[in-house]
PDB file of C-alpha atoms in Angstrom:
ATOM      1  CA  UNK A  15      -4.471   3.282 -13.948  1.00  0.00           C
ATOM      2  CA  UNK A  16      -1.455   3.952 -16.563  1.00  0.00           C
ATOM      3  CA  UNK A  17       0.247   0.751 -17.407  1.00  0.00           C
ATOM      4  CA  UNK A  18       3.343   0.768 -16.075  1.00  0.00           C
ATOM      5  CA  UNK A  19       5.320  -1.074 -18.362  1.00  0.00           C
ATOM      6  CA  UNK A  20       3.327  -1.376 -21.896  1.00  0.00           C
ATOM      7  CA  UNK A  21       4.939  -4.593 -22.651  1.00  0.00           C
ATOM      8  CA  UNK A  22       3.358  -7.625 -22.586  1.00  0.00           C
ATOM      9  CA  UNK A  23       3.474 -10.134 -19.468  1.00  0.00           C
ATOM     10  CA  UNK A  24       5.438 -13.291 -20.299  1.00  0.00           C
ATOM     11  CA  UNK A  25       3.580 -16.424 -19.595  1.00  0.00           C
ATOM     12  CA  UNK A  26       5.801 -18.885 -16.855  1.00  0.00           C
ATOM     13  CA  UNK A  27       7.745 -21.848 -18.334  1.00  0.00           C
ATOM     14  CA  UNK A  28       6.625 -24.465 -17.595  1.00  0.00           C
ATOM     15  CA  UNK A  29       3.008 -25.756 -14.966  1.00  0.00           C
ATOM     16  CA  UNK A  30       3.790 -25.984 -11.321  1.00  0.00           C
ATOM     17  CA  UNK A  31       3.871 -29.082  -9.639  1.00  0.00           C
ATOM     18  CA  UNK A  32       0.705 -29.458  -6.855  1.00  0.00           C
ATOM     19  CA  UNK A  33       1.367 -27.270  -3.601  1.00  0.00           C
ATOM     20  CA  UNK A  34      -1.047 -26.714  -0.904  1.00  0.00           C
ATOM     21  CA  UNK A  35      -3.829 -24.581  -1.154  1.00  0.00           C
ATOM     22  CA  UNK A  36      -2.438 -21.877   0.980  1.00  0.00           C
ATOM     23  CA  UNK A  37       0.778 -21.669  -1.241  1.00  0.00           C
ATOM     24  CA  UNK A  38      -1.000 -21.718  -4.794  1.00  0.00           C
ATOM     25  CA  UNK A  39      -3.417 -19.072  -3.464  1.00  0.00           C
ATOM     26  CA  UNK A  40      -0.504 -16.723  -2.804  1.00  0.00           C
ATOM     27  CA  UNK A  41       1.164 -17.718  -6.523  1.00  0.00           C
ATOM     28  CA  UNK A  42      -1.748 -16.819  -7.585  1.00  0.00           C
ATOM     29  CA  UNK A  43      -1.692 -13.481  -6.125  1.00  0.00           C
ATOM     30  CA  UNK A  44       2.138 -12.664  -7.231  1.00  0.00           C
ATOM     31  CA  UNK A  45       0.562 -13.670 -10.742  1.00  0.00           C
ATOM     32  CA  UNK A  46      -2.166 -11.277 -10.628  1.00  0.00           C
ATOM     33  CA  UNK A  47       0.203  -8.583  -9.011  1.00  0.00           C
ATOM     34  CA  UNK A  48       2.365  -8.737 -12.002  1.00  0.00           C
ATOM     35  CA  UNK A  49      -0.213  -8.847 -14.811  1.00  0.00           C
ATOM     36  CA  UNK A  50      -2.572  -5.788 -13.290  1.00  0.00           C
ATOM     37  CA  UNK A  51       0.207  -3.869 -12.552  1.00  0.00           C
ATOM     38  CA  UNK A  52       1.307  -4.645 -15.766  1.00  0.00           C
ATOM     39  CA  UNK A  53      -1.650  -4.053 -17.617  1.00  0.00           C
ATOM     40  CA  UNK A  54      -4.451  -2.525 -15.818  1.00  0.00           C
ATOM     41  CA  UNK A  55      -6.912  -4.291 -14.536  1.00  0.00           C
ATOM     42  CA  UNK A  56      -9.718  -3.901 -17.351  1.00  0.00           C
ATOM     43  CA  UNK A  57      -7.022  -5.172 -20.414  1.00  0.00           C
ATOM     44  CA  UNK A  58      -6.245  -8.042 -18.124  1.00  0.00           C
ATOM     45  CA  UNK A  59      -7.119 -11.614 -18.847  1.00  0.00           C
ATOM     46  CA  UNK A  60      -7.630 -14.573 -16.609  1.00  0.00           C
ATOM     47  CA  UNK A  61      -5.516 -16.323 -19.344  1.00  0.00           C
ATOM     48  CA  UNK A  62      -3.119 -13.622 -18.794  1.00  0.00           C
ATOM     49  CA  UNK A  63      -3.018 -14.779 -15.090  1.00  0.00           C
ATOM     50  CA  UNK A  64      -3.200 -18.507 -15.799  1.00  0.00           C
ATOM     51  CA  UNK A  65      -0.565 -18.345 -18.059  1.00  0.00           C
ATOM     52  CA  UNK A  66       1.909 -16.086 -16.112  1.00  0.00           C
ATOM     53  CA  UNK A  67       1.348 -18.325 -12.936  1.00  0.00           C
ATOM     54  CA  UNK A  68       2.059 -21.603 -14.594  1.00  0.00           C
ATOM     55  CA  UNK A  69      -1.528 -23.316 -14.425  1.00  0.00           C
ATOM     56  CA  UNK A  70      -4.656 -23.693 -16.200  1.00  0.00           C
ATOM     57  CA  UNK A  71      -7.377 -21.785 -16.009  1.00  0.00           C
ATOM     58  CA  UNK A  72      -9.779 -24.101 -13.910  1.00  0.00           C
ATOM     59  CA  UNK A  73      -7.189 -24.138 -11.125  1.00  0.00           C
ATOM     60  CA  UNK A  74      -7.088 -20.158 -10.922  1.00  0.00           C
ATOM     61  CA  UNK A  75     -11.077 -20.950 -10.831  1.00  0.00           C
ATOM     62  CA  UNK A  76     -10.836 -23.143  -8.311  1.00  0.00           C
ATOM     63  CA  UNK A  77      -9.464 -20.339  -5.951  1.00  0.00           C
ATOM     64  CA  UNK A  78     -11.268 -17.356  -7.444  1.00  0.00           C
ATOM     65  CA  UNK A  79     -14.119 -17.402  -9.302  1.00  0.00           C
ATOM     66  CA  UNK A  80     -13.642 -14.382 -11.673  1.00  0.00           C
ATOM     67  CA  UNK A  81     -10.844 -11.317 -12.328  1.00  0.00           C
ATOM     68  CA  UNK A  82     -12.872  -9.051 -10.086  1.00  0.00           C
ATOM     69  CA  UNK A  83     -12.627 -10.896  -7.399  1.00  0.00           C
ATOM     70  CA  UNK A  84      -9.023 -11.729  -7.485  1.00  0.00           C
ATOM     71  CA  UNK A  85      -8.399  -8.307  -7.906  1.00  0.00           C
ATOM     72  CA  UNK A  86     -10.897  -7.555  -4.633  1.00  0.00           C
ATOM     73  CA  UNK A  87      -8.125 -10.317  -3.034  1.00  0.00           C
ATOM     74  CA  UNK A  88      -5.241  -8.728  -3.904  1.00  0.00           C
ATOM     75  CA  UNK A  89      -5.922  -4.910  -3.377  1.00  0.00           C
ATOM     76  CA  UNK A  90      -6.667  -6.133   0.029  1.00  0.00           C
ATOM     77  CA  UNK A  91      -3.429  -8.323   0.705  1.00  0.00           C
ATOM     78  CA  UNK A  92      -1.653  -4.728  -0.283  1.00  0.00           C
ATOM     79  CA  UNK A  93      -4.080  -2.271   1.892  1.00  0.00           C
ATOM     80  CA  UNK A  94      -3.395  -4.537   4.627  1.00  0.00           C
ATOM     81  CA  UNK A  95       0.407  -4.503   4.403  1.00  0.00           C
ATOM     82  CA  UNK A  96       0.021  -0.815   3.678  1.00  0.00           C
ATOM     83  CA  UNK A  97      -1.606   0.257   6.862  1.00  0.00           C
ATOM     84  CA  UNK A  98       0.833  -3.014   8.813  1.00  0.00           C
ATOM     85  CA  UNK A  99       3.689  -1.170   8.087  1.00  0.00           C
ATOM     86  CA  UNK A 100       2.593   2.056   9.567  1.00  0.00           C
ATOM     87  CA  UNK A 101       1.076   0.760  12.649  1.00  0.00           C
ATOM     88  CA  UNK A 102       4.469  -1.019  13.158  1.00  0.00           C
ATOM     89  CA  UNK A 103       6.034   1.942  13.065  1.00  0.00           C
ATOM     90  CA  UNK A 104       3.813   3.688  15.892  1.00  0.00           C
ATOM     91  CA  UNK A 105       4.428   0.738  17.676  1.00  0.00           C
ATOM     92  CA  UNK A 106       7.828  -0.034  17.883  1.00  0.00           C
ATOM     93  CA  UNK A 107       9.358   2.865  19.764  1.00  0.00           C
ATOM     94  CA  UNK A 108       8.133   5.220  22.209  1.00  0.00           C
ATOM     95  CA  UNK A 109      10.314   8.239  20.628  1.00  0.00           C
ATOM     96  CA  UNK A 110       8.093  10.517  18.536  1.00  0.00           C
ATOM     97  CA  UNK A 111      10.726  11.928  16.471  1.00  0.00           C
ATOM     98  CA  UNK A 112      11.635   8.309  15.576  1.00  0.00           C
ATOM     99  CA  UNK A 113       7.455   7.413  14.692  1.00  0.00           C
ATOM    100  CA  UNK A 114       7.076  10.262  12.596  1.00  0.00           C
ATOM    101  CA  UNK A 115      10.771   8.810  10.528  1.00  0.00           C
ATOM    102  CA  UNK A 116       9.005   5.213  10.730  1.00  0.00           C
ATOM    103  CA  UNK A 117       5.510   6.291   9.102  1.00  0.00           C
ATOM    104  CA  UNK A 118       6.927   8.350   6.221  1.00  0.00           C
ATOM    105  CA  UNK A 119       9.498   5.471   5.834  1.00  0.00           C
ATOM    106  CA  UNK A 120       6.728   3.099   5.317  1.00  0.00           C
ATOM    107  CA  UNK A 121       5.255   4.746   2.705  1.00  0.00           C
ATOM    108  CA  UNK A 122       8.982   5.089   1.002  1.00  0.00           C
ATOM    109  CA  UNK A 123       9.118   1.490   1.386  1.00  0.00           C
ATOM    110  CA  UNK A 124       5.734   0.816   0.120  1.00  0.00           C
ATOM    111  CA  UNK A 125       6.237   2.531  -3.319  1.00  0.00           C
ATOM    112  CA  UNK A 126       9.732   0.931  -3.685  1.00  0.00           C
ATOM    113  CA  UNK A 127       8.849  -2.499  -3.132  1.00  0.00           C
ATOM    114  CA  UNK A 128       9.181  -5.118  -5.475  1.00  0.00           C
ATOM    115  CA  UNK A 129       6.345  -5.652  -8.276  1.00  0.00           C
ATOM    116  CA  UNK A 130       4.575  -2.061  -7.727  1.00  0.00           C
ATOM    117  CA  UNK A 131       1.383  -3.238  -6.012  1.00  0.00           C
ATOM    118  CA  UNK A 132       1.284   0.370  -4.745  1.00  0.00           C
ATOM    119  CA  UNK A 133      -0.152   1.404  -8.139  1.00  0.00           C
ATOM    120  CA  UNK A 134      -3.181  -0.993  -7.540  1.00  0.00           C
ATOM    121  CA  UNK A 135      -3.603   0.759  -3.914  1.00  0.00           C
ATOM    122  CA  UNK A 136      -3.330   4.676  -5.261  1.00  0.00           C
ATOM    123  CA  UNK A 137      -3.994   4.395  -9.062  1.00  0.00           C
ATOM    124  CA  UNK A 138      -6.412   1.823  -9.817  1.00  0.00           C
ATOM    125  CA  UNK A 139      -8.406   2.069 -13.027  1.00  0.00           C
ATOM    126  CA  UNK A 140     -11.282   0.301 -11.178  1.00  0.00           C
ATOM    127  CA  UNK A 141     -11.232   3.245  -8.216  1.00  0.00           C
ATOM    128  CA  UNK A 142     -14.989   3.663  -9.454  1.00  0.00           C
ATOM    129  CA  UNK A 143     -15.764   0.477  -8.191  1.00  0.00           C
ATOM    130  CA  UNK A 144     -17.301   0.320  -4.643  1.00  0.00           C
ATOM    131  CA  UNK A 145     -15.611  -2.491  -3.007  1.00  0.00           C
ATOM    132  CA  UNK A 146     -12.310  -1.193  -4.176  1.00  0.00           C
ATOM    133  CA  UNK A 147     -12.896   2.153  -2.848  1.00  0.00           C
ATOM    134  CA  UNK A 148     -13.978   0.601   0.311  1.00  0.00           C
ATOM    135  CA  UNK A 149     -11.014  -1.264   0.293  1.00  0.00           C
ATOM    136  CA  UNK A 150      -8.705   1.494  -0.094  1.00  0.00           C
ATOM    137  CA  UNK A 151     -10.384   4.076   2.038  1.00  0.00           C
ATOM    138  CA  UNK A 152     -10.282   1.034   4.476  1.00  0.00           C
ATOM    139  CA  UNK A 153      -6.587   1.175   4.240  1.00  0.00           C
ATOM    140  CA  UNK A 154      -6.115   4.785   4.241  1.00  0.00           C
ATOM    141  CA  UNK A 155      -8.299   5.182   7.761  1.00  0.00           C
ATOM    142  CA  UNK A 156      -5.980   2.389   9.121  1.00  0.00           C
ATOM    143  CA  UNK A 157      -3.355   4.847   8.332  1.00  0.00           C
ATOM    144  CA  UNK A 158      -4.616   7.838   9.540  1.00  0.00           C
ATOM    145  CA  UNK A 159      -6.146   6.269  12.372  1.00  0.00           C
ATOM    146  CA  UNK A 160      -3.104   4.856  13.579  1.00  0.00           C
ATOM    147  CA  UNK A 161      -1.113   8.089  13.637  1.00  0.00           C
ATOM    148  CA  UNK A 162      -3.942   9.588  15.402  1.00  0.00           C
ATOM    149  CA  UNK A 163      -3.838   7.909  18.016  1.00  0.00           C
ATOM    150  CA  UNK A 164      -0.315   8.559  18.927  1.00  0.00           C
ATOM    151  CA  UNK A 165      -1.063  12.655  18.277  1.00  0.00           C
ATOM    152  CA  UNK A 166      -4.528  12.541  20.382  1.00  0.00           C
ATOM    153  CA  UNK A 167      -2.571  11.069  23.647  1.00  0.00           C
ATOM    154  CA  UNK A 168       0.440  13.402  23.275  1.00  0.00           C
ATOM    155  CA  UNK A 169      -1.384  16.173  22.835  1.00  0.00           C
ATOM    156  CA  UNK A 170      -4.678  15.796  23.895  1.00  0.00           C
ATOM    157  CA  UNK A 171      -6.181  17.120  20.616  1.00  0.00           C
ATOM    158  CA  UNK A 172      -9.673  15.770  20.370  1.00  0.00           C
ATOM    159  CA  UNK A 173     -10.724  12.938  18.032  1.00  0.00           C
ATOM    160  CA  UNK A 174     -11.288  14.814  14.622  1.00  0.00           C
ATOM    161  CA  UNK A 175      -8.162  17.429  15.006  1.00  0.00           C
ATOM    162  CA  UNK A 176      -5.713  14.406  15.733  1.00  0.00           C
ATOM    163  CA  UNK A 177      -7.223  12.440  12.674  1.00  0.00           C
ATOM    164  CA  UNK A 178      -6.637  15.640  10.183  1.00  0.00           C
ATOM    165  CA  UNK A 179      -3.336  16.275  11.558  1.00  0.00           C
ATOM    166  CA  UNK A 180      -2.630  12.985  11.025  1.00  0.00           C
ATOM    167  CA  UNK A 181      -4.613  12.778   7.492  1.00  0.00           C
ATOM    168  CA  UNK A 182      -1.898  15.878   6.373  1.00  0.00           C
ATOM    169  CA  UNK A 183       0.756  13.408   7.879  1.00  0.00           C
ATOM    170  CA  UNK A 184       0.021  10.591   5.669  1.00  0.00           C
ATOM    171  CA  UNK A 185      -1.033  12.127   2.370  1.00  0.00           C
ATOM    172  CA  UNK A 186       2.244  13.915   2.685  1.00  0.00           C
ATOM    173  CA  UNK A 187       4.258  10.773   2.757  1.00  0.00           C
ATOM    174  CA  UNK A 188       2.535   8.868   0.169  1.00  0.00           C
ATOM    175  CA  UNK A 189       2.698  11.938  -2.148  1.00  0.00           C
ATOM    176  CA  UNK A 190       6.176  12.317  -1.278  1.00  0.00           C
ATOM    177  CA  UNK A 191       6.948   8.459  -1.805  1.00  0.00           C
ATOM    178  CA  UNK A 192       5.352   8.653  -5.041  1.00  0.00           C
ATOM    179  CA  UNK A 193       6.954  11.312  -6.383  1.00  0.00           C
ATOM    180  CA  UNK A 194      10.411  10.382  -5.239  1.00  0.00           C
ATOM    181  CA  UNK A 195       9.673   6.966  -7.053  1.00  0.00           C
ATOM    182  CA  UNK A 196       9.582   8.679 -10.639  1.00  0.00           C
ATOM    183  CA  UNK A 197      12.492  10.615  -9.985  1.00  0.00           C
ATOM    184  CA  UNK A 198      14.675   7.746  -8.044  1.00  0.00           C
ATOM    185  CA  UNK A 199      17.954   8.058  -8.331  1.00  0.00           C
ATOM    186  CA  UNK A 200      18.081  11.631  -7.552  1.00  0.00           C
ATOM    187  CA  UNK A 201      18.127  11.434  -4.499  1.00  0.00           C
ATOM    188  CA  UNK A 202      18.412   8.485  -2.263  1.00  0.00           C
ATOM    189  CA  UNK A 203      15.911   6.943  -0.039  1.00  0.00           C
ATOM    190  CA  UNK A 204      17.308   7.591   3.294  1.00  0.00           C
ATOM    191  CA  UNK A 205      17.817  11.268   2.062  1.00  0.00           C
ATOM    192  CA  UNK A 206      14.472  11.435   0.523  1.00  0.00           C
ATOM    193  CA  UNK A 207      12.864  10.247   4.252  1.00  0.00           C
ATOM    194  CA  UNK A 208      15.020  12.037   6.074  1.00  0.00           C
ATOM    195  CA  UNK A 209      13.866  15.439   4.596  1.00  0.00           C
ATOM    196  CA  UNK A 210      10.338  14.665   4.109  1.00  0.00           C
ATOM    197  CA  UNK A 211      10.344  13.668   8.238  1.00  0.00           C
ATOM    198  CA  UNK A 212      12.289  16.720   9.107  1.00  0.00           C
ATOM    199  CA  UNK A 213       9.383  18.468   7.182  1.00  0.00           C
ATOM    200  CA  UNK A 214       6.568  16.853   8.923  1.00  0.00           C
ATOM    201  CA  UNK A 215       8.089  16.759  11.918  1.00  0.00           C
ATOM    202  CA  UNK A 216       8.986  20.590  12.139  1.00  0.00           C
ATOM    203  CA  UNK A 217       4.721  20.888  11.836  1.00  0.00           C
ATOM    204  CA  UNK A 218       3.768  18.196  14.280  1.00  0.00           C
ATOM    205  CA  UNK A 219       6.211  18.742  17.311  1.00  0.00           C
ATOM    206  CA  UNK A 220       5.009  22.525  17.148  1.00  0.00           C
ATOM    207  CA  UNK A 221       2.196  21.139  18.848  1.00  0.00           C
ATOM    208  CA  UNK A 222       3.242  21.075  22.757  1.00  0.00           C
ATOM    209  CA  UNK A 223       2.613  17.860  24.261  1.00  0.00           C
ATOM    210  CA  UNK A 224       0.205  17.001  26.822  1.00  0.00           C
ATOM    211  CA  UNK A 225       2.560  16.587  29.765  1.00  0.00           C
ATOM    212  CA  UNK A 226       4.116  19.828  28.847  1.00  0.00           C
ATOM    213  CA  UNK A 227       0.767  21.879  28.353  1.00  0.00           C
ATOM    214  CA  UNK A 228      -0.121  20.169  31.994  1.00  0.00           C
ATOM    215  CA  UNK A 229       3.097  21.678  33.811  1.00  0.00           C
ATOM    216  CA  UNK A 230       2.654  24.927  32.187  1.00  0.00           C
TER     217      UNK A 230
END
């Protein structure tokens, strides 16, 4: 993975105070977020961490017990709100027109949120490892899967040709999203979704649905 801002990662002010476990876990995580993105996760340093999350190194110990495995931890926190944000959008309306607008908007949204986890989800400079493939071909079947679903019941495709349609679906929002990140401000986001939907959508409502194909 690129860094995507070769400048170093400034260490916090001052120590925090005690929290709860559950709390210093996640500032750990927004920590680790910043320096990986930052710098990749091979030139980063526990130190780095320790330092940019305002407490010594035994207490980021305490919670992880080495920069693989806090890495492991946070690829999945951002796989899981990945494939949460598309299944949402399947979810929350029963309008297909409006699911196919919600799952290329999550991917949009993804890219464009705050810190650039996405670049630990689709560029990682660890990709060779196995767990973090797993990880993120976990994520990406949650995805597809999800979509899937929706496509095999409205048109009764079988299993396989609802999960490829749907795999098309997804890797043309991401690359979309990600390519409409390096060029922001070009063209806004609602624009951006708005034509990349009308694009998918023009492919997948070709396909009649299965109520329609039933009264023919």
């Amino acid at each position: 993975m690129q860094p995507s801002r070769p400048v170093p990662v400034p260490p916090a002010a001052r120590r925090t105070s005690r929290l709860p476990r559950s709390a210093r876990r996640l500032q750990l995580l927004r920590a680790a977020q910043d320096v990986f993105v930052a710098q990749g996760f091979h030139a980063a340093a526990m130190d780095d961490i320790a330092d940019r999350a305002g407490v010594s190194k035994p207490v980021l110990y305490q919670h992880f017990p080495g920069k693989r495995e806090l890495y492991l931890a946070l690829l999945e926190q951002q796989v899981d709100e990945l494939s949460d944000r598309v299944s949402q959008a399947m979810a929350g309306t029963e309008d297909n027109r409006t699911r196919v607008d919600g799952a290329v908007g999550a991917y949009f949204d993804f890219v464009d949120a705050e810190g650039e986890a996405f670049r630990l989800v689709f560029e990682s400079d660890l990709r060779n490892d196995p767990d973090v493939r797993r990880l993120a071909d976990r994520g990406a079947l949650a995805c597809i899967e999800a979509i899937a679903e929706v496509i095999a019941v409205d048109t009764g495709a079988d299993p396989e040709r609802a999960l490829l349609l749907s795999a098309g679906l997804t890797g043309l929002a991401e690359n979309s999203a990600r390519w409409w990140l390096a060029r922001k401000g070009t063209v806004s986001r609602d624009e951006a979704v708005s034509l990349m939907s009308a694009l998918a959508w023009r492919g997948i409502s070709g396909f009649p649905r299965r109520d329609d194909a039933d009264d023919a």
